[in-house]
Amino acid sequence: MKITMKPIAELDGDEMTRVLWKQIKEELLQPFVELNTEYYDLGLPHRDETGDRVTLEAAEAIRSLRVGVKCATITPNAQRMEEYKLHSLWKSPNATIRAALDGTVFRTPILTKRVKPYVRGWVKPITIARHAYGDIYKAVEMKVPGPGTAELLFRGEQGEERQEIFRFTGPGILQGLHNRDDSIESFARACFGYALGRGEDLWFSAKDTISKTYDGTFRAIFQRIYEEEYRAAFEEKGISYFYTLIDDAVARVIRSEGGFVWATKNYDGDVMSDMVATAFGSLAMMTSVLVSPDGNYEYEAAHGTVTKHYYKHMAGETTSTNSMATIFAWSGALRKRGELDDLPELMHFADMLEKASLDTIASGYMTKDLALLADMEDKHIETTEGFILKIKENLDKLLA
Ligand code: NAP
Ligand code: MG
């Protein structure tokens, strides 16, 4: 008897990850689960045909079904425009979906015994939560041609407020940043809620000793929301919330054993997530989930469509593309569906799918990217599909 479920939104994508997507469904999901999805094809040709309407529809479906799983997609640039003969340079689907859901992105590495993190002490995953609004990503910048005075001016309903920034005696540069309390509040709630869900401590870092008003506001909002809405639940779970300066946080993260959620401002998260991903081993082992303040979840792999492998695949060459992060996107979405509907069988299936995948690597069968990093003698490099079939063998055994 296959496991039944309520629908989730399924967002298909491009290139090599689209190839993986089909194999994962056919080999690892459909034999065991009566897979119930609302399918949206976000492959670039279909986004182009629909004038990118399909991306908005998919975001809407995530909102109404509360759970979605997304395949990696191409963000078009000039070269893609030519390659796919596009009608327009469509926006990044991830940016569109993030804006529609007002979400926070959490990135967590998949750890295996075989791939040792570059940082020896890290034995548990570190999840980075990046605020995806404002700061330098919405900055206004100006080149200063020569001597003059720069001022900050706010024109409000109650009047004007003005502050001198700097008196230039020669040429220079200027930048104006902003953020919104409501965006910081929903970021804070997403982080507290997510840490609570994982049963892990939450760290938040900024630089409020220097940036007393800007970063100071982030710190104060986090503290207020913690006290008012989350302290009791955190204490009951035996976890804690901890604020520290970003430079102190970096030092502590390196000395830590992992096992916490690290909330960061937009730029810090951009930089630190690449550092943490690389230090844990491989981009192909990083999962990502977008969580909206009203409790909708979109799961995906953190990597892209692996274009180089796709061109090889299309040329008939064998490939060894790592499907772990895409498999974990599916297991994450199915587990969340199970949690929301109180379906222990579906949650168990998600656990077993992850276990079968990790067991496969532990027993020495892996893709090339992992083989280069794996700390063992006896290892076998599998093809893209061969790796998925090995996982299926393990899954069959676990569910027999
Ligand atoms: P990428 O697809 O992540 O691949 C970069 C390189 O990382 C690959 O060439 C490969 O290295 C390695 N790699 C990544 N994932 C792997 C996997 N699963 N298994 C094995 N190796 C893996 O990044 P990109 O080449 O910069 O971008 C390709 C396309 O993806 C672009 O069109 C971009 O817009 C899109 N993209 C989408 C998302 C998303 O949808 N979330 C995110 C990022 C990029 P080797 O070639 O050395 O084997
Ligand atoms: Mg980055």
GROMACS .gro file of C-alpha atoms in nm, residues 66-341:
model
  276
   66ARG     CA    1   0.149   2.579   0.255
   67VAL     CA    2   0.423   2.347   0.124
   68GLY     CA    3   0.622   2.353  -0.199
   69VAL     CA    4   0.928   2.185  -0.343
   70LYS     CA    5   1.133   2.354  -0.613
   71CYS     CA    6   1.385   2.233  -0.868
   72ALA     CA    7   1.675   2.467  -0.955
   73THR     CA    8   1.594   2.711  -1.235
   74ILE     CA    9   1.793   2.925  -1.475
   75THR     CA   10   1.807   3.296  -1.397
   76PRO     CA   11   1.829   3.434  -1.749
   77ASN     CA   12   2.110   3.662  -1.860
   78ALA     CA   13   2.203   3.792  -2.206
   79GLN     CA   14   2.358   3.461  -2.307
   80ARG     CA   15   2.051   3.262  -2.198
   81MET     CA   16   1.830   3.506  -2.384
   82GLU     CA   17   2.010   3.406  -2.701
   83GLU     CA   18   2.029   3.034  -2.613
   84TYR     CA   19   1.654   3.007  -2.539
   85LYS     CA   20   1.535   3.280  -2.779
   86LEU     CA   21   1.352   3.446  -2.490
   87HIS     CA   22   1.090   3.718  -2.529
   88SER     CA   23   1.222   3.900  -2.224
   89LEU     CA   24   1.491   3.881  -1.958
   90TRP     CA   25   1.268   3.724  -1.691
   91LYS     CA   26   1.349   3.788  -1.328
   92SER     CA   27   1.501   3.523  -1.104
   93PRO     CA   28   1.214   3.289  -1.004
   94ASN     CA   29   1.360   3.269  -0.655
   95ALA     CA   30   1.347   3.647  -0.620
   96THR     CA   31   0.986   3.650  -0.746
   97ILE     CA   32   0.879   3.376  -0.506
   98ARG     CA   33   1.066   3.530  -0.213
   99ALA     CA   34   0.900   3.864  -0.275
  100ALA     CA   35   0.556   3.702  -0.306
  101LEU     CA   36   0.594   3.504   0.018
  102ASP     CA   37   0.798   3.767   0.208
  103GLY     CA   38   1.015   3.481   0.322
  104THR     CA   39   1.339   3.416   0.505
  105VAL     CA   40   1.583   3.166   0.357
  106PHE     CA   41   1.741   2.904   0.583
  107ARG     CA   42   2.037   2.703   0.453
  108THR     CA   43   2.152   2.385   0.621
  109PRO     CA   44   2.431   2.149   0.511
  110ILE     CA   45   2.375   1.773   0.487
  111LEU     CA   46   2.646   1.606   0.694
  112THR     CA   47   2.787   1.260   0.624
  113LYS     CA   48   3.050   1.072   0.818
  114ARG     CA   49   3.253   1.042   0.499
  115VAL     CA   50   3.305   1.408   0.426
  116LYS     CA   51   3.484   1.585   0.707
  117PRO     CA   52   3.420   1.959   0.734
  118TYR     CA   53   3.729   2.174   0.687
  119VAL     CA   54   3.661   2.303   1.035
  120ARG     CA   55   3.742   1.994   1.245
  121GLY     CA   56   3.521   2.077   1.540
  122TRP     CA   57   3.195   2.103   1.344
  123VAL     CA   58   3.001   1.786   1.413
  124LYS     CA   59   2.650   1.926   1.376
  125PRO     CA   60   2.505   2.138   1.097
  126ILE     CA   61   2.501   2.517   1.115
  127THR     CA   62   2.191   2.672   0.959
  128ILE     CA   63   2.228   3.024   0.824
  129ALA     CA   64   1.918   3.242   0.820
  130ARG     CA   65   1.965   3.541   0.595
  131HIS     CA   66   1.741   3.846   0.605
  132ALA     CA   67   1.651   3.889   0.240
  133TYR     CA   68   1.545   4.255   0.240
  134GLY     CA   69   1.715   4.592   0.233
  135ASP     CA   70   2.061   4.715   0.332
  136ILE     CA   71   2.308   4.739   0.043
  137TYR     CA   72   2.075   4.531  -0.178
  138LYS     CA   73   1.832   4.822  -0.188
  139ALA     CA   74   2.089   5.097  -0.148
  140VAL     CA   75   2.101   5.427  -0.331
  141GLU     CA   76   2.451   5.533  -0.425
  142MET     CA   77   2.611   5.848  -0.551
  143LYS     CA   78   2.950   5.962  -0.670
  144VAL     CA   79   3.051   6.292  -0.513
  145PRO     CA   80   3.221   6.507  -0.775
  146GLY     CA   81   3.398   6.752  -0.544
  147PRO     CA   82   3.371   6.969  -0.235
  148GLY     CA   83   3.026   6.999  -0.073
  149THR     CA   84   2.814   6.881   0.216
  150ALA     CA   85   2.619   6.556   0.224
  151GLU     CA   86   2.307   6.538   0.438
  152LEU     CA   87   2.052   6.276   0.535
  153LEU     CA   88   1.704   6.418   0.484
  154PHE     CA   89   1.373   6.258   0.588
  155ARG     CA   90   1.054   6.431   0.482
  156GLY     CA   91   0.770   6.293   0.694
  157GLU     CA   92   0.410   6.378   0.773
  158GLN     CA   93   0.520   6.568   1.086
  159GLY     CA   94   0.791   6.761   0.910
  160GLU     CA   95   1.152   6.722   0.813
  161GLU     CA   96   1.453   6.576   0.985
  162ARG     CA   97   1.803   6.648   0.867
  163GLN     CA   98   2.149   6.528   0.964
  164GLU     CA   99   2.485   6.610   0.824
  165ILE     CA  100   2.675   6.309   0.693
  166PHE     CA  101   3.004   6.460   0.581
  167ARG     CA  102   3.165   6.779   0.451
  168PHE     CA  103   3.359   6.677   0.144
  169THR     CA  104   3.670   6.876   0.052
  170GLY     CA  105   3.724   6.665  -0.260
  171PRO     CA  106   3.559   6.383  -0.461
  172GLY     CA  107   3.420   6.076  -0.287
  173ILE     CA  108   3.126   5.839  -0.265
  174LEU     CA  109   2.793   5.813  -0.080
  175GLN     CA  110   2.549   5.534  -0.001
  176GLY     CA  111   2.199   5.542   0.148
  177LEU     CA  112   2.065   5.227   0.319
  178HIS     CA  113   1.725   5.156   0.462
  179ASN     CA  114   1.529   4.882   0.630
  180ARG     CA  115   1.171   4.845   0.756
  181ASP     CA  116   1.060   4.749   1.106
  182ASP     CA  117   0.791   4.517   0.969
  183SER     CA  118   1.044   4.331   0.754
  184ILE     CA  119   1.285   4.293   1.048
  185GLU     CA  120   0.997   4.172   1.266
  186SER     CA  121   0.891   3.904   1.022
  187PHE     CA  122   1.255   3.800   0.981
  188ALA     CA  123   1.288   3.769   1.359
  189ARG     CA  124   0.967   3.564   1.385
  190ALA     CA  125   1.075   3.334   1.104
  191CYS     CA  126   1.409   3.276   1.283
  192PHE     CA  127   1.259   3.211   1.628
  193GLY     CA  128   0.997   2.980   1.479
  194TYR     CA  129   1.251   2.790   1.274
  195ALA     CA  130   1.493   2.742   1.565
  196LEU     CA  131   1.202   2.621   1.776
  197GLY     CA  132   1.104   2.373   1.505
  198ARG     CA  133   1.459   2.234   1.490
  199GLY     CA  134   1.502   2.244   1.867
  200GLU     CA  135   1.827   2.439   1.827
  201ASP     CA  136   1.961   2.761   1.981
  202LEU     CA  137   1.924   3.082   1.783
  203TRP     CA  138   2.217   3.320   1.747
  204PHE     CA  139   2.178   3.665   1.602
  205SER     CA  140   2.470   3.890   1.523
  206ALA     CA  141   2.508   4.248   1.404
  207LYS     CA  142   2.737   4.543   1.476
  208ASP     CA  143   2.531   4.758   1.711
  209THR     CA  144   2.835   4.899   1.893
  210ILE     CA  145   2.921   5.091   1.576
  211SER     CA  146   2.581   5.117   1.409
  212LYS     CA  147   2.386   5.215   1.719
  213THR     CA  148   2.061   5.312   1.546
  214TYR     CA  149   2.052   5.090   1.237
  215ASP     CA  150   2.194   4.764   1.374
  216GLY     CA  151   2.074   4.867   1.719
  217THR     CA  152   1.715   4.855   1.587
  218PHE     CA  153   1.767   4.501   1.456
  219ARG     CA  154   1.897   4.395   1.796
  220ALA     CA  155   1.613   4.564   1.985
  221ILE     CA  156   1.341   4.416   1.762
  222PHE     CA  157   1.484   4.064   1.801
  223GLN     CA  158   1.501   4.108   2.179
  224ARG     CA  159   1.148   4.244   2.206
  225ILE     CA  160   0.995   3.969   1.993
  226TYR     CA  161   1.189   3.708   2.187
  227GLU     CA  162   1.064   3.836   2.523
  228GLU     CA  163   0.706   3.889   2.411
  229GLU     CA  164   0.646   3.589   2.192
  230TYR     CA  165   0.910   3.319   2.220
  231ARG     CA  166   1.094   3.314   2.553
  232ALA     CA  167   0.847   3.077   2.720
  233ALA     CA  168   0.850   2.830   2.432
  234PHE     CA  169   1.231   2.843   2.410
  235GLU     CA  170   1.270   2.774   2.783
  236GLU     CA  171   1.026   2.487   2.763
  237LYS     CA  172   1.228   2.334   2.476
  238GLY     CA  173   1.554   2.392   2.662
  239ILE     CA  174   1.701   2.613   2.390
  240SER     CA  175   1.823   2.970   2.406
  241TYR     CA  176   1.841   3.294   2.214
  242PHE     CA  177   2.177   3.465   2.209
  243TYR     CA  178   2.283   3.800   2.062
  244THR     CA  179   2.645   3.882   2.000
  245LEU     CA  180   2.852   4.113   1.781
  246ILE     CA  181   2.918   3.979   1.432
  247ASP     CA  182   3.296   3.957   1.481
  248ASP     CA  183   3.254   3.773   1.809
  249ALA     CA  184   2.999   3.546   1.639
  250VAL     CA  185   3.245   3.455   1.363
  251ALA     CA  186   3.506   3.353   1.619
  252ARG     CA  187   3.253   3.153   1.820
  253VAL     CA  188   3.111   2.981   1.511
  254ILE     CA  189   3.456   2.853   1.414
  255ARG     CA  190   3.520   2.724   1.768
  256SER     CA  191   3.171   2.572   1.801
  257GLU     CA  192   3.059   2.218   1.732
  258GLY     CA  193   2.762   2.343   1.525
  259GLY     CA  194   2.400   2.260   1.598
  260PHE     CA  195   2.243   2.607   1.598
  261VAL     CA  196   2.066   2.856   1.371
  262TRP     CA  197   2.267   3.169   1.294
  263ALA     CA  198   2.052   3.467   1.193
  264THR     CA  199   2.233   3.732   0.993
  265LYS     CA  200   2.163   4.058   0.823
  266ASN     CA  201   2.140   4.050   0.445
  267TYR     CA  202   2.505   4.109   0.353
  268ASP     CA  203   2.646   3.905   0.641
  269GLY     CA  204   2.428   3.613   0.534
  270ASP     CA  205   2.530   3.646   0.171
  271VAL     CA  206   2.898   3.619   0.266
  272MET     CA  207   2.874   3.378   0.559
  273SER     CA  208   2.650   3.126   0.382
  274ASP     CA  209   2.914   3.076   0.113
  275MET     CA  210   3.181   3.036   0.378
  276VAL     CA  211   2.978   2.789   0.582
  277ALA     CA  212   2.875   2.588   0.273
  278THR     CA  213   3.233   2.556   0.153
  279ALA     CA  214   3.368   2.478   0.498
  280PHE     CA  215   3.118   2.193   0.533
  281GLY     CA  216   3.241   2.040   0.206
  282SER     CA  217   3.028   2.074  -0.104
  283LEU     CA  218   2.769   2.307  -0.251
  284ALA     CA  219   2.586   1.997  -0.369
  285MET     CA  220   2.518   1.908  -0.004
  286MET     CA  221   2.342   2.230   0.094
  287THR     CA  222   1.965   2.242   0.137
  288SER     CA  223   1.756   2.553   0.149
  289VAL     CA  224   1.409   2.635   0.275
  290LEU     CA  225   1.212   2.955   0.236
  291VAL     CA  226   0.983   3.017   0.533
  292SER     CA  227   0.719   3.288   0.522
  293PRO     CA  228   0.596   3.468   0.835
  294ASP     CA  229   0.251   3.311   0.799
  295GLY     CA  230   0.399   2.961   0.794
  296ASN     CA  231   0.445   2.854   0.432
  297TYR     CA  232   0.747   2.648   0.333
  298GLU     CA  233   0.935   2.608   0.007
  299TYR     CA  234   1.216   2.352  -0.005
  300GLU     CA  235   1.497   2.343  -0.260
  301ALA     CA  236   1.861   2.258  -0.320
  302ALA     CA  237   2.094   2.554  -0.270
  303HIS     CA  238   2.289   2.484  -0.591
  304GLY     CA  239   2.198   2.580  -0.947
  305THR     CA  240   2.103   2.378  -1.253
  306VAL     CA  241   2.458   2.236  -1.296
  307THR     CA  242   2.481   2.356  -1.656
  308LYS     CA  243   2.821   2.202  -1.733
  309HIS     CA  244   2.696   1.855  -1.644
  310TYR     CA  245   2.382   1.910  -1.851
  311TYR     CA  246   2.576   1.994  -2.166
  312LYS     CA  247   2.776   1.673  -2.116
  313HIS     CA  248   2.455   1.478  -2.061
  314MET     CA  249   2.307   1.621  -2.381
  315ALA     CA  250   2.625   1.525  -2.568
  316GLY     CA  251   2.567   1.164  -2.457
  317GLU     CA  252   2.853   1.158  -2.206
  318THR     CA  253   2.808   1.001  -1.862
  319THR     CA  254   2.767   1.239  -1.572
  320SER     CA  255   2.805   1.207  -1.196
  321THR     CA  256   2.579   1.477  -1.059
  322ASN     CA  257   2.500   1.475  -0.690
  323SER     CA  258   2.126   1.449  -0.622
  324MET     CA  259   2.147   1.473  -0.240
  325ALA     CA  260   2.030   1.831  -0.197
  326THR     CA  261   1.738   1.777  -0.438
  327ILE     CA  262   1.639   1.453  -0.262
  328PHE     CA  263   1.650   1.637   0.072
  329ALA     CA  264   1.432   1.912  -0.073
  330TRP     CA  265   1.169   1.645  -0.142
  331SER     CA  266   1.211   1.477   0.197
  332GLY     CA  267   1.185   1.816   0.367
  333ALA     CA  268   0.863   1.900   0.184
  334LEU     CA  269   0.707   1.558   0.245
  335ARG     CA  270   0.800   1.567   0.615
  336LYS     CA  271   0.647   1.913   0.650
  337ARG     CA  272   0.328   1.794   0.473
  338GLY     CA  273   0.320   1.503   0.718
  339GLU     CA  274   0.371   1.735   1.017
  340LEU     CA  275   0.096   1.974   0.910
  341ASP     CA  276  -0.154   1.693   0.848
   0.00000   0.00000   0.00000
